mmCIF file of C-alpha atoms in Angstrom:
data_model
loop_
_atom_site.group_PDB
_atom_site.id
_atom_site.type_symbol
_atom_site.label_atom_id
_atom_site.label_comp_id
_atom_site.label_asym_id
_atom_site.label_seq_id
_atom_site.Cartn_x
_atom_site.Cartn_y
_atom_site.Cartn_z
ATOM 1 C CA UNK A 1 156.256 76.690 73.455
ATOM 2 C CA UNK A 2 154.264 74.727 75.795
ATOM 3 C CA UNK A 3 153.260 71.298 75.119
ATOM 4 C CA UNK A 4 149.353 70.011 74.131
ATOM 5 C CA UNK A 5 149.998 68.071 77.640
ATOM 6 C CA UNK A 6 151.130 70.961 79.776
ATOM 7 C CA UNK A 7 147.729 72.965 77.993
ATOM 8 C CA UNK A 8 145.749 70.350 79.723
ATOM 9 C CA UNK A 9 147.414 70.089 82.595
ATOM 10 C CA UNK A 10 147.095 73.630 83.686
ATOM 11 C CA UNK A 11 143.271 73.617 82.762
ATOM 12 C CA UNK A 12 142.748 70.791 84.874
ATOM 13 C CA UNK A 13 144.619 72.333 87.646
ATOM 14 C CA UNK A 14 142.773 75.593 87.388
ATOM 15 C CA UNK A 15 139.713 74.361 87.334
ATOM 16 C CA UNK A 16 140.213 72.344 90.765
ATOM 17 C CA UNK A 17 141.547 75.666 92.131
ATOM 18 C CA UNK A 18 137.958 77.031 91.721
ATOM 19 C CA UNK A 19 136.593 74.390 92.523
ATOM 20 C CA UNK A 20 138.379 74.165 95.655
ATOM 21 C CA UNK A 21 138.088 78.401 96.408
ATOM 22 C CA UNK A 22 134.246 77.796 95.588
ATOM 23 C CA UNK A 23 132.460 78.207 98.979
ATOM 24 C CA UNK A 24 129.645 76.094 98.991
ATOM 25 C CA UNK A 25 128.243 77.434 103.021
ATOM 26 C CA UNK A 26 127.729 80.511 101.105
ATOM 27 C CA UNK A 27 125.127 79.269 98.575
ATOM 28 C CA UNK A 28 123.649 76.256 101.223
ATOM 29 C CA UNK A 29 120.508 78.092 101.903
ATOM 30 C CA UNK A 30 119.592 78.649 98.042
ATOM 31 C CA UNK A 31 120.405 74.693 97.362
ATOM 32 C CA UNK A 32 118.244 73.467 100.133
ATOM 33 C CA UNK A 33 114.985 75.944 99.224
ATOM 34 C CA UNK A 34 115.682 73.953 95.479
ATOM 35 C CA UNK A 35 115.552 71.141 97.459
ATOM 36 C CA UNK A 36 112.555 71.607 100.318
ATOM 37 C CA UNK A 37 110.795 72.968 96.619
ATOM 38 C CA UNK A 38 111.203 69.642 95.335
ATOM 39 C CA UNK A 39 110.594 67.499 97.661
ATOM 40 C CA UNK A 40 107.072 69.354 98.501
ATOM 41 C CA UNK A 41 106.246 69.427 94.794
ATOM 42 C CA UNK A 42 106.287 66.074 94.262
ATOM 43 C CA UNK A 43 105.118 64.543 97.610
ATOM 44 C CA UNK A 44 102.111 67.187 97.798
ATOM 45 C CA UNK A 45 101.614 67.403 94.018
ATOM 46 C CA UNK A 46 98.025 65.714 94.251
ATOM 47 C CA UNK A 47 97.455 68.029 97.174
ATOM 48 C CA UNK A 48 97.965 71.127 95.473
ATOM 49 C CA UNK A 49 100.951 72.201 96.591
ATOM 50 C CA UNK A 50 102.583 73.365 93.268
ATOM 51 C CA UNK A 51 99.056 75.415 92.013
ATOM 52 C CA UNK A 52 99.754 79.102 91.271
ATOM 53 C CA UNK A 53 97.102 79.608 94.213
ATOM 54 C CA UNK A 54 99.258 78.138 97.102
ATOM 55 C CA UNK A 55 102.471 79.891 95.547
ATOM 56 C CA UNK A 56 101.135 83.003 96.031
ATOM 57 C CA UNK A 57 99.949 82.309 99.322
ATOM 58 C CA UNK A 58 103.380 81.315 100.781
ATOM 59 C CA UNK A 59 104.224 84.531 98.976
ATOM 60 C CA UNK A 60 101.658 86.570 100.778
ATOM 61 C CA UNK A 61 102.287 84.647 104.292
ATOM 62 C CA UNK A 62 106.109 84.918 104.076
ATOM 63 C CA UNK A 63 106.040 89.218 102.936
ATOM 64 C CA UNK A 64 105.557 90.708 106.317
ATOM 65 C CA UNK A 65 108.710 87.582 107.895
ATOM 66 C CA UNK A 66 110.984 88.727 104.480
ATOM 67 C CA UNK A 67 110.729 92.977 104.937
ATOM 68 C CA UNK A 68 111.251 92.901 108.933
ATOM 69 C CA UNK A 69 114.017 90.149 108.368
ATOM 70 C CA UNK A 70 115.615 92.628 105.516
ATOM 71 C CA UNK A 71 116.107 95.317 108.383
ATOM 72 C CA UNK A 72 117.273 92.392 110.622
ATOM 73 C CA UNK A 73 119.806 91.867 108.589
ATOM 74 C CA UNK A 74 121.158 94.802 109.077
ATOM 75 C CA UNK A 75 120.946 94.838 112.881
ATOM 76 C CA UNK A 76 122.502 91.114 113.418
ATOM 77 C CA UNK A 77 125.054 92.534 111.091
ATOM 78 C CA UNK A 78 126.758 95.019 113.226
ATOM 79 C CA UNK A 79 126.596 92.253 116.047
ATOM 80 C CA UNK A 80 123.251 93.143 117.587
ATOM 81 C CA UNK A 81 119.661 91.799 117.426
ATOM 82 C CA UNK A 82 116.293 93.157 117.865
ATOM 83 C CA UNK A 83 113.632 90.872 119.486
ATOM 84 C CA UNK A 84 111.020 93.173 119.651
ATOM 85 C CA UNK A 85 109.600 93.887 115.966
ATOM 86 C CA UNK A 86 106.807 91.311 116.509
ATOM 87 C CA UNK A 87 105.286 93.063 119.698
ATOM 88 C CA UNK A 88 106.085 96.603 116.998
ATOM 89 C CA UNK A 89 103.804 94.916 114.444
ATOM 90 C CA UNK A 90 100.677 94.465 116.275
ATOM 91 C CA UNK A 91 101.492 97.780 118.340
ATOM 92 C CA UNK A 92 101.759 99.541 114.942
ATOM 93 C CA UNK A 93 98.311 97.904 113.207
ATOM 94 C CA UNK A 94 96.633 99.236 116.326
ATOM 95 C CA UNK A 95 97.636 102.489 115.821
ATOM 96 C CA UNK A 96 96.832 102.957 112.347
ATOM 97 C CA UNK A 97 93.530 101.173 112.938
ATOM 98 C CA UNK A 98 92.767 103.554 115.636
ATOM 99 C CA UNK A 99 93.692 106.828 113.455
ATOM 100 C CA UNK A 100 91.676 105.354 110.352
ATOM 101 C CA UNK A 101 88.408 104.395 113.212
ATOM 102 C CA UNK A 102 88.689 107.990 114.305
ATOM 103 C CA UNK A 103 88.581 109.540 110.763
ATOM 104 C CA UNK A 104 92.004 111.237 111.250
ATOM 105 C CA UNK A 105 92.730 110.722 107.706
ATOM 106 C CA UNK A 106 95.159 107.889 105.572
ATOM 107 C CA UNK A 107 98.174 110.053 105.546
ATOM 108 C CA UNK A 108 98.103 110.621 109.363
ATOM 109 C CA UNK A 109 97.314 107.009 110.118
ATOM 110 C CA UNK A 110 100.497 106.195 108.016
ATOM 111 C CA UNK A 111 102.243 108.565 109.456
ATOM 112 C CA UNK A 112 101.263 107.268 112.805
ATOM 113 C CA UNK A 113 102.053 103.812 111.895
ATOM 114 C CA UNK A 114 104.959 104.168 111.067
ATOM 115 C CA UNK A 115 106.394 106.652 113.911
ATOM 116 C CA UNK A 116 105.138 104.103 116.434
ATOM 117 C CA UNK A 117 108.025 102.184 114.904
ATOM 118 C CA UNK A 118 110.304 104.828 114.673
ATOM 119 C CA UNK A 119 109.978 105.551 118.489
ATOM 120 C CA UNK A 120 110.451 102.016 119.570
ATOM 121 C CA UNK A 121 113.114 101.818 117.491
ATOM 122 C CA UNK A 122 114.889 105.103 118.618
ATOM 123 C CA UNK A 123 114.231 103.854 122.403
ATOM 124 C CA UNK A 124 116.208 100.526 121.789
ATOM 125 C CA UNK A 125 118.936 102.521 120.037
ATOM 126 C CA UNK A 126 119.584 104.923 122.628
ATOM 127 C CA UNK A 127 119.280 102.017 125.531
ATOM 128 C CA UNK A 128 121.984 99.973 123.697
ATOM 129 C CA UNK A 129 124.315 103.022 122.185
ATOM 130 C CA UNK A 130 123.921 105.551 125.374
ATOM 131 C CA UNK A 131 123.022 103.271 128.655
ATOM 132 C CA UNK A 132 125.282 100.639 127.016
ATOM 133 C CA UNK A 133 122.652 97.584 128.093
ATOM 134 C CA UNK A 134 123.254 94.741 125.980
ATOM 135 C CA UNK A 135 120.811 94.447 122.433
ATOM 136 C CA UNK A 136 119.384 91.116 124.196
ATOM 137 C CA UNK A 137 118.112 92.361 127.357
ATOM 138 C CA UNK A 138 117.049 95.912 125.869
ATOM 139 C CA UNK A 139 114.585 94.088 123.061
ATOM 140 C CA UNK A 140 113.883 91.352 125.338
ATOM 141 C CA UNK A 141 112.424 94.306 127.515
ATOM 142 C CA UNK A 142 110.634 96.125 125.308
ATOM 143 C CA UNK A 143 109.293 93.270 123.636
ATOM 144 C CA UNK A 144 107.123 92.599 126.661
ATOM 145 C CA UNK A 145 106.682 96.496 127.031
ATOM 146 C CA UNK A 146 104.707 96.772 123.662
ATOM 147 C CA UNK A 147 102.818 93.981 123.702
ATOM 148 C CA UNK A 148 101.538 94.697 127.084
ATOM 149 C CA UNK A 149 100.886 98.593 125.867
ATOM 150 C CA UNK A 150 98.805 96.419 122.705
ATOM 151 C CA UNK A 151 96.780 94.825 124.675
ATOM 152 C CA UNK A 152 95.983 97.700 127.001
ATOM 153 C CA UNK A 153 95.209 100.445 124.559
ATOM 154 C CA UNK A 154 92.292 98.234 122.802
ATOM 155 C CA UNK A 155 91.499 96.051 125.572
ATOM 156 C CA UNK A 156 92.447 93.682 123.511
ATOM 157 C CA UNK A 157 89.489 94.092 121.249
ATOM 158 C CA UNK A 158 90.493 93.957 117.312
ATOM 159 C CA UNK A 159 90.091 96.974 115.577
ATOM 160 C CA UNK A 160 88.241 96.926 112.204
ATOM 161 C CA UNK A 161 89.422 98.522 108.730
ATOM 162 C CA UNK A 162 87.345 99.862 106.602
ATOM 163 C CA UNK A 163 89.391 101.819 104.487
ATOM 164 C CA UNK A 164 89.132 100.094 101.232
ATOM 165 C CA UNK A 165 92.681 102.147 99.882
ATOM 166 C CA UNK A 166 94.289 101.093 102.925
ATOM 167 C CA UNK A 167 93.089 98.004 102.908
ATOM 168 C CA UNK A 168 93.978 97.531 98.946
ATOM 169 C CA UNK A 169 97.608 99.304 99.181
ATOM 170 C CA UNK A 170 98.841 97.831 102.604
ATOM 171 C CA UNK A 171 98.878 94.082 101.748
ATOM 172 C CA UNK A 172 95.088 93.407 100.552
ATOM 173 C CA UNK A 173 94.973 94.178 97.176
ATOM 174 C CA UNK A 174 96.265 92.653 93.965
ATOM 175 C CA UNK A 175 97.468 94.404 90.368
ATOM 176 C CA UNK A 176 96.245 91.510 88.007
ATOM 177 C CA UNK A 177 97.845 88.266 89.599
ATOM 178 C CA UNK A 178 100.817 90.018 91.464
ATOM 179 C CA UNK A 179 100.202 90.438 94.816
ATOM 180 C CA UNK A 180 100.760 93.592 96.367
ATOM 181 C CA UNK A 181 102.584 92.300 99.114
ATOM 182 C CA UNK A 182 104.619 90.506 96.357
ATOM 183 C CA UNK A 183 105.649 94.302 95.224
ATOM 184 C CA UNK A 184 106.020 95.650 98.951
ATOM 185 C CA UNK A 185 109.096 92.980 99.657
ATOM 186 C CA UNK A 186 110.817 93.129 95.893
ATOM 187 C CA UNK A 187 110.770 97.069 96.969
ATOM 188 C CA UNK A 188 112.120 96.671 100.344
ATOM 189 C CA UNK A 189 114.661 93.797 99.385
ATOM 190 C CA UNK A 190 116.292 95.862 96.281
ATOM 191 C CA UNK A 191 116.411 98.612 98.663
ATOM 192 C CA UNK A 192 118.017 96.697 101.478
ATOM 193 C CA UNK A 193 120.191 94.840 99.276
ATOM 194 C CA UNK A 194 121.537 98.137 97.366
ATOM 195 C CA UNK A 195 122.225 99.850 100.958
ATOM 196 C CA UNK A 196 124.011 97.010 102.133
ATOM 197 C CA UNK A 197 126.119 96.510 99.677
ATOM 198 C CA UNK A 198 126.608 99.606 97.493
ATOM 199 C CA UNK A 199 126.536 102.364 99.925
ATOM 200 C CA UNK A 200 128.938 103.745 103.261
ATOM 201 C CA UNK A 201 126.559 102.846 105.246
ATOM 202 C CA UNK A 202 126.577 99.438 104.605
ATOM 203 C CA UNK A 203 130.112 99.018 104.160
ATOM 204 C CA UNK A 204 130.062 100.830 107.956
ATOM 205 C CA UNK A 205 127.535 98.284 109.270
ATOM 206 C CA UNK A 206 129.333 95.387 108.226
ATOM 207 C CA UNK A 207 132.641 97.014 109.671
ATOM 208 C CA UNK A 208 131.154 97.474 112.745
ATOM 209 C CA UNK A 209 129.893 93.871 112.741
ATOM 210 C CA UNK A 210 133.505 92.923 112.246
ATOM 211 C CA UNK A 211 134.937 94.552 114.412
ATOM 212 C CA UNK A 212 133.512 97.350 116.393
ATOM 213 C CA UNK A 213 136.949 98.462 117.947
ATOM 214 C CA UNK A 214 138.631 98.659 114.607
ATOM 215 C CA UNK A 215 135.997 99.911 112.815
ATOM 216 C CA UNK A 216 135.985 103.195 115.691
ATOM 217 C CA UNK A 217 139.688 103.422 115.273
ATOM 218 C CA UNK A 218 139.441 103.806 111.559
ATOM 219 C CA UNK A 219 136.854 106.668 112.029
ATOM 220 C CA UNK A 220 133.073 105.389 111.827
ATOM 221 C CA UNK A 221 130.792 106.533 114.577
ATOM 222 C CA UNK A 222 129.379 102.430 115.472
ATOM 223 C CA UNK A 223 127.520 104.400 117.691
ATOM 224 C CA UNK A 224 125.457 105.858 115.468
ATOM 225 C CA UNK A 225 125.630 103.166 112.871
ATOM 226 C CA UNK A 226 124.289 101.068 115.518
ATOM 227 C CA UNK A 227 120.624 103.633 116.375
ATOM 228 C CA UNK A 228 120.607 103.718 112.776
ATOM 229 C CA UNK A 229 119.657 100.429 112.480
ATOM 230 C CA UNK A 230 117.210 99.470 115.166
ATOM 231 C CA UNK A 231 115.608 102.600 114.124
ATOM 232 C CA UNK A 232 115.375 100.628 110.852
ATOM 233 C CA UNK A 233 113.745 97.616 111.861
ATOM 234 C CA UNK A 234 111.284 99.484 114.553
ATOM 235 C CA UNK A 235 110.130 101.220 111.234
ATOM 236 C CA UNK A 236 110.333 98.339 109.152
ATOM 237 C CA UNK A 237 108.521 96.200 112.079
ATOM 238 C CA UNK A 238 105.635 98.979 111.894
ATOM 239 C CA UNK A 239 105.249 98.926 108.082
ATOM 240 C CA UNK A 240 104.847 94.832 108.491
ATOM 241 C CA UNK A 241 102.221 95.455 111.413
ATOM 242 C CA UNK A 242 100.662 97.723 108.850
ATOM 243 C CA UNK A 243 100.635 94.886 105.838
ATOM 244 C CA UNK A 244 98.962 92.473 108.444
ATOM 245 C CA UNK A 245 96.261 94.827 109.047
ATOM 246 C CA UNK A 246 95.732 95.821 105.879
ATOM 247 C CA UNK A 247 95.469 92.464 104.732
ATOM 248 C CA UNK A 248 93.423 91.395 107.452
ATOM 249 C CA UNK A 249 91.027 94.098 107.613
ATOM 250 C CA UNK A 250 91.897 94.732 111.088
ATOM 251 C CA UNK A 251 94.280 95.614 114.002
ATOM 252 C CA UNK A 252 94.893 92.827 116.734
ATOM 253 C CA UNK A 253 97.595 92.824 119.545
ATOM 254 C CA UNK A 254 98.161 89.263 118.333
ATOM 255 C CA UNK A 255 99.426 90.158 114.911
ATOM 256 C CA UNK A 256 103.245 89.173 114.911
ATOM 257 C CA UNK A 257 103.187 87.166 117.400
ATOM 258 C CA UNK A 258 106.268 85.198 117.669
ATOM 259 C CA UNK A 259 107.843 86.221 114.491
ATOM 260 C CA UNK A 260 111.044 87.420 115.824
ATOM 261 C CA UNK A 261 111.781 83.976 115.972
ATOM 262 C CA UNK A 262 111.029 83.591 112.170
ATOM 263 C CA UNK A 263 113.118 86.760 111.039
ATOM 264 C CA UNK A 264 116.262 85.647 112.726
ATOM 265 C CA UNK A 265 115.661 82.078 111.506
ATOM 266 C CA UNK A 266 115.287 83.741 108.002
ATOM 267 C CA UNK A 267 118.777 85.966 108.234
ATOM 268 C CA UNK A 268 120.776 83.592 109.967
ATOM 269 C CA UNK A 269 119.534 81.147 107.511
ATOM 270 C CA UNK A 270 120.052 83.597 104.562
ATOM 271 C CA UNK A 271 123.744 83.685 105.552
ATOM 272 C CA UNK A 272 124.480 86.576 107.895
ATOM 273 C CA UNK A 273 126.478 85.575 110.868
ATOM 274 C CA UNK A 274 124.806 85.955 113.809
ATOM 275 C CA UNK A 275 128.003 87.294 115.771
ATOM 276 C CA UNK A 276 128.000 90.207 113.334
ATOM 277 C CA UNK A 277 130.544 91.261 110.054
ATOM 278 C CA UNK A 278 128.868 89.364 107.158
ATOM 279 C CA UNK A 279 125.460 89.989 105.599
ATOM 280 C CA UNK A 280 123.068 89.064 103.127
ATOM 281 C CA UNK A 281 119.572 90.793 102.121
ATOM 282 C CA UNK A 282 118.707 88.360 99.466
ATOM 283 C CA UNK A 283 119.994 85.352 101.736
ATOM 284 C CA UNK A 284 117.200 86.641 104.267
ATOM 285 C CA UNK A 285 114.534 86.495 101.833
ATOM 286 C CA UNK A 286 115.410 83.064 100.103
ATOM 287 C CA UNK A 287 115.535 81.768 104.016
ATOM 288 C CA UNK A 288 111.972 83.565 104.710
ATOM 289 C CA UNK A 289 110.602 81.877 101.910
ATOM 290 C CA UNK A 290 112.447 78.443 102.591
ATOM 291 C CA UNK A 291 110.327 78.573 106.027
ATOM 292 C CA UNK A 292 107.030 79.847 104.563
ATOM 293 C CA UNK A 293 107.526 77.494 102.270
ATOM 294 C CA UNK A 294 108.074 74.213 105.073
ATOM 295 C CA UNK A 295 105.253 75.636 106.754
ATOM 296 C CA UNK A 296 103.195 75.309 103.984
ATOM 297 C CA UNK A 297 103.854 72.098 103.082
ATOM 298 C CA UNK A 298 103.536 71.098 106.487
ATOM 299 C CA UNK A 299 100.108 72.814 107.047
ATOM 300 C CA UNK A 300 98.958 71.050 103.528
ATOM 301 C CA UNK A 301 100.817 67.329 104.699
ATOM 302 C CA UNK A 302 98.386 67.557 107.473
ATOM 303 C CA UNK A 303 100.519 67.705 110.445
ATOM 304 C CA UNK A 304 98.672 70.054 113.330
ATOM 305 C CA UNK A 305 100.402 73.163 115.441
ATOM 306 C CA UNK A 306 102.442 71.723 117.773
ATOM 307 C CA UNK A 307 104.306 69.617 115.041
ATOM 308 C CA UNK A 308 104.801 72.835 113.470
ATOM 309 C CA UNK A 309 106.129 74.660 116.288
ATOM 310 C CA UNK A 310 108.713 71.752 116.522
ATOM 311 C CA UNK A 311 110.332 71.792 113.604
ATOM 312 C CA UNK A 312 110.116 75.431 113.397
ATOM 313 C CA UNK A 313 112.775 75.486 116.552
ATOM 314 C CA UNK A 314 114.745 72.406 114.755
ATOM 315 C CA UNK A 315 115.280 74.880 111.767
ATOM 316 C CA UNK A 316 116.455 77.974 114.518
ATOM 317 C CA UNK A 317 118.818 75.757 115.821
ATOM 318 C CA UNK A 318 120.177 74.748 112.444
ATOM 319 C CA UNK A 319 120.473 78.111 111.352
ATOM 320 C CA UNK A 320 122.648 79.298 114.151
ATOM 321 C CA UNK A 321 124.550 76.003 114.170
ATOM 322 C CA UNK A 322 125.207 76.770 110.647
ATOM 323 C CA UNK A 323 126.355 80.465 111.407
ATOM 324 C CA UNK A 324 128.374 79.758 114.133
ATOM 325 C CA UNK A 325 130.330 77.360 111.465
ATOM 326 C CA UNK A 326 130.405 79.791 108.755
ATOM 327 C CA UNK A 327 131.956 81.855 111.510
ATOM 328 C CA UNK A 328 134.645 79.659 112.242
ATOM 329 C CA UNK A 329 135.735 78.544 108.571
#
């Protein structure tokens, strides 16, 4: 019968195993947002920062960054990347503004919306799966395609809303405190999450992320796992164009400008590898709301644009320093 000493002995020793097999890269992004949360609430707690107010704001300013960075997830997954769902954003608010200006009805302006999306993102995914151009140069491409096709259609004039149910439903309205664009990313995040990680097709997207020529041998079609997915963010780039507008009021060919940079900050900050294989829906939003939140607290510390812009690129660089780590270990 073992001894009282040999008990302990093999506790102690089990518990260091964990210890040791407990990855602590993998929960890094969740322990610095504790941290950057902190560190603002106490240092801006005179200023505001911590009021249920400016919580909900870095809620409502970090929504449209969070649902375009859940699809992006899935696209940086399978070893790809998509840098034109900003340029898709203001595209799409144009186009719904225009169908709602013309009277063509809320269901067809949805619908309109969100197939501008759909056809950018079929576009990409044919360029990268058929013509076999790389993800980079494709997006790069049409990035500069759809914003000049923004500006063009409108002559770069905004284009008001006046649909009050739009307006409410895509990203203006509130149910009691909760923000609707609060409900919009807890929708598209459980949805994300659950087809990421419960479903073939996730279990196929992170395969092909792994590695593609394996994951072909063994029988999935990367092909078509691959225009699966920038079909997903073109849509999911739309729907955020959509939320700007409707929580604007308005179209503009300068709504999501520049926040490809954020999403990819957000998901390679959440803890998907940017060189494809491993990914994490709710890692993207807690890193979407780690840099709404440093933006915030930035904005409210006083410091002007060009500070923000800074640090904004020290935080990319981070984030795919970290991943290419994470890749490594």
């Amino acid at each position: 019968m073992p001894s009282k000493d040999s008990n302990v002995a093999i506790n102690a020793n089990t518990r260091e195993s964990v210890f040791k097999r407990f990855d602590w890269r993998s929960y890094i992004v969740y322990i610095a947002f504790i941290v950057v949360l902190i560190y603002f609430s106490i240092s801006l707690y005179s200023d505001g920062f911590l009021s249920v107010g400016n919580l909900l704001n870095i809620i409502r300013q970090t929504a449209m960054i969070s649902i375009m960075g859940a699809a992006m997830t899935f696209v940086i997954s399978t070893g790809e990347i998509d840098l034109s769902v900003g340029s898709t954003a203001a595209l799409a608010s144009l186009t719904t503004a225009l169908a709602l200006e013309n009277e063509w009805g809320l269901a067809i302006a949805i619908i309109i919306g969100l197939g501008t999306g759909l056809i950018i993102g079929i576009v990409n995914g044919l360029l990268v799966t058929k013509a076999n151009i790389p993800s980079f140069l494709v997006t790069l491409g049409m990035m500069s395609i759809v914003s000049g096709l923004a500006m063009w259609i409108t002559g770069t004039s905004p284009v008001t809303i006046i649909d009050s149910t739009f307006n409410f439903v895509f990203g203006g309205g509130d149910i009691g405190p909760v923000p609707i664009l609060l409900i919009w990313t807890l929708v598209i995040a459980v949805i994300a999450h659950i087809l990421l990680r419960k479903t073939k097709f996730g279990r196929q997207t992170l395969a092909t992320g792994g590695n593609e020529n394996a994951a072909r041998f063994s029988g999935i079609n990367t092909l078509k796992i691959k225009l699966y997915v920038f079909v997903g963010t073109g849509v999911m780039a739309a729907l955020a164009g959509m939320l700007y507008a409707g929580r604007l009021h308005a179209g503009r060919y300068t709504l999501g400008t520049g926040d490809e940079l954020s999403v990819i900050a957000a998901v390679i900050l959440g803890g998907t590898s940017l060189f494809g294989g491993v990914g994490t829906v709710i890692g993207t939003i807690i890193g979407s709301l780690m840099i709404g939140t440093i933006n915030n607290g930035l904005i409210i510390a006083g410091l002007d644009v060009s500070q923000q812009t800074m640090i904004r690129g020290l935080i990319i660089i981070l984030a795919v320093a970290f991943g290419k780590k994470t890749l490594k270990k």
